[in-house]
């Protein structure tokens, strides 16, 4: 049986398989999203199943030549990241995004790094406020969309061949990205329209995180910008996710009765 080199991994999802096993969906840097069978994991509750928890950094060995691998030896690759309160649902939302959007078997190292960084950020939160989740989740969504090639250049209008202007309004189009539009005085952008200044602030968030000290998290953006960033990512994610609702989002609403 072919054995792949040990890989860092996080468990995105697990489900029962036959009498005593689990099927795990893993996120790895080299193989991207990959599925495997953890044989006997449900029977060995004292050791193996306890180690196979979400948000815990692992070092895994995968066996087999088929698409559905068999999980070999598993080691801890660090302390589990304990998420609290609402932060747990932020982590579950990120896991569900990866399960639904990441192509299986395709290496996207930038996504693995962004996910790892997201978990570290969520672990620092109290979990008592939904507003705490806005910055880390918006940044992760934008990084994931960029890695998948589904995020247009936010600070540039290709149809004009020029950078976005802070005082102009732009409409997001599938063909040309952000296109300038004329609006009447006092008009507030809506739908697929955005102020240039908000797009530039979102660009600064992405660029600032890339250039920042790896141990530090970026400062919170104004609520107005975060609201526009959420509107933007919802627009970009919608055609990728389709009509099927996000289970993690529905669960969050049931527990906290908000948004």
mmCIF file of C-alpha atoms in Angstrom, residues 73-159:
data_model
loop_
_atom_site.group_PDB
_atom_site.id
_atom_site.type_symbol
_atom_site.label_atom_id
_atom_site.label_comp_id
_atom_site.label_asym_id
_atom_site.label_seq_id
_atom_site.Cartn_x
_atom_site.Cartn_y
_atom_site.Cartn_z
ATOM 1 C CA UNK A 73 -0.332 7.262 12.077
ATOM 2 C CA UNK A 74 -1.504 10.614 13.498
ATOM 3 C CA UNK A 75 0.555 12.936 15.685
ATOM 4 C CA UNK A 76 -0.255 16.223 17.324
ATOM 5 C CA UNK A 77 1.488 19.143 15.629
ATOM 6 C CA UNK A 78 0.797 21.636 18.408
ATOM 7 C CA UNK A 79 -1.717 22.637 21.021
ATOM 8 C CA UNK A 80 -5.385 22.455 19.934
ATOM 9 C CA UNK A 81 -6.890 25.889 19.377
ATOM 10 C CA UNK A 82 -9.805 26.189 21.779
ATOM 11 C CA UNK A 83 -12.447 28.446 20.263
ATOM 12 C CA UNK A 84 -15.044 29.974 22.566
ATOM 13 C CA UNK A 85 -18.680 30.995 22.107
ATOM 14 C CA UNK A 86 -19.407 32.579 18.752
ATOM 15 C CA UNK A 87 -15.826 31.937 17.588
ATOM 16 C CA UNK A 88 -16.665 28.211 17.385
ATOM 17 C CA UNK A 89 -19.284 28.985 14.741
ATOM 18 C CA UNK A 90 -16.785 31.183 12.901
ATOM 19 C CA UNK A 91 -14.494 28.165 12.664
ATOM 20 C CA UNK A 92 -17.339 25.893 11.554
ATOM 21 C CA UNK A 93 -18.314 28.436 8.882
ATOM 22 C CA UNK A 94 -14.739 28.489 7.545
ATOM 23 C CA UNK A 95 -14.690 24.674 7.492
ATOM 24 C CA UNK A 96 -17.931 24.567 5.537
ATOM 25 C CA UNK A 97 -16.671 27.133 3.037
ATOM 26 C CA UNK A 98 -13.578 25.021 2.410
ATOM 27 C CA UNK A 99 -15.607 21.833 2.034
ATOM 28 C CA UNK A 100 -17.903 23.412 -0.524
ATOM 29 C CA UNK A 101 -15.441 25.533 -2.490
ATOM 30 C CA UNK A 102 -12.036 23.857 -2.352
ATOM 31 C CA UNK A 103 -11.410 21.447 -5.235
ATOM 32 C CA UNK A 104 -10.370 18.054 -3.878
ATOM 33 C CA UNK A 105 -6.706 17.145 -4.304
ATOM 34 C CA UNK A 106 -5.562 20.611 -5.452
ATOM 35 C CA UNK A 107 -2.746 22.168 -3.473
ATOM 36 C CA UNK A 108 -3.482 25.733 -2.389
ATOM 37 C CA UNK A 109 -0.808 26.518 0.182
ATOM 38 C CA UNK A 110 -2.059 30.097 0.559
ATOM 39 C CA UNK A 111 -5.448 28.763 1.693
ATOM 40 C CA UNK A 112 -3.864 26.464 4.272
ATOM 41 C CA UNK A 113 -1.843 29.393 5.643
ATOM 42 C CA UNK A 114 -4.924 31.654 5.703
ATOM 43 C CA UNK A 115 -6.954 29.006 7.534
ATOM 44 C CA UNK A 116 -4.223 28.450 10.096
ATOM 45 C CA UNK A 117 -4.026 32.191 10.665
ATOM 46 C CA UNK A 118 -7.815 32.440 10.979
ATOM 47 C CA UNK A 119 -7.897 29.787 13.714
ATOM 48 C CA UNK A 120 -5.137 31.549 15.635
ATOM 49 C CA UNK A 121 -7.123 34.778 15.405
ATOM 50 C CA UNK A 122 -10.430 33.186 16.436
ATOM 51 C CA UNK A 123 -8.709 31.538 19.407
ATOM 52 C CA UNK A 124 -7.805 34.999 20.726
ATOM 53 C CA UNK A 125 -11.438 36.147 20.797
ATOM 54 C CA UNK A 126 -13.736 36.057 23.805
ATOM 55 C CA UNK A 127 -16.544 34.665 21.651
ATOM 56 C CA UNK A 128 -19.060 36.913 23.368
ATOM 57 C CA UNK A 129 -19.805 39.262 20.457
ATOM 58 C CA UNK A 130 -20.673 38.657 16.810
ATOM 59 C CA UNK A 131 -18.815 41.833 15.844
ATOM 60 C CA UNK A 132 -15.529 40.176 16.888
ATOM 61 C CA UNK A 133 -15.887 37.752 13.992
ATOM 62 C CA UNK A 134 -16.257 40.329 11.237
ATOM 63 C CA UNK A 135 -12.585 41.159 10.625
ATOM 64 C CA UNK A 136 -11.148 37.621 10.700
ATOM 65 C CA UNK A 137 -13.950 36.093 8.638
ATOM 66 C CA UNK A 138 -13.987 38.831 6.003
ATOM 67 C CA UNK A 139 -10.226 38.580 5.572
ATOM 68 C CA UNK A 140 -10.391 34.785 5.282
ATOM 69 C CA UNK A 141 -13.209 34.941 2.734
ATOM 70 C CA UNK A 142 -11.250 37.419 0.598
ATOM 71 C CA UNK A 143 -8.071 35.333 0.810
ATOM 72 C CA UNK A 144 -9.982 32.179 -0.141
ATOM 73 C CA UNK A 145 -11.729 33.909 -3.065
ATOM 74 C CA UNK A 146 -8.393 35.270 -4.300
ATOM 75 C CA UNK A 147 -6.748 31.826 -4.126
ATOM 76 C CA UNK A 148 -9.658 30.328 -6.077
ATOM 77 C CA UNK A 149 -9.371 33.044 -8.743
ATOM 78 C CA UNK A 150 -12.852 34.341 -7.886
ATOM 79 C CA UNK A 151 -12.006 37.809 -6.582
ATOM 80 C CA UNK A 152 -11.554 40.689 -9.048
ATOM 81 C CA UNK A 153 -8.831 43.261 -8.464
ATOM 82 C CA UNK A 154 -10.474 45.474 -5.879
ATOM 83 C CA UNK A 155 -8.337 48.570 -6.274
ATOM 84 C CA UNK A 156 -8.302 48.758 -10.071
ATOM 85 C CA UNK A 157 -10.874 49.454 -12.782
ATOM 86 C CA UNK A 158 -9.818 47.465 -15.824
ATOM 87 C CA UNK A 159 -12.325 49.167 -18.124
#
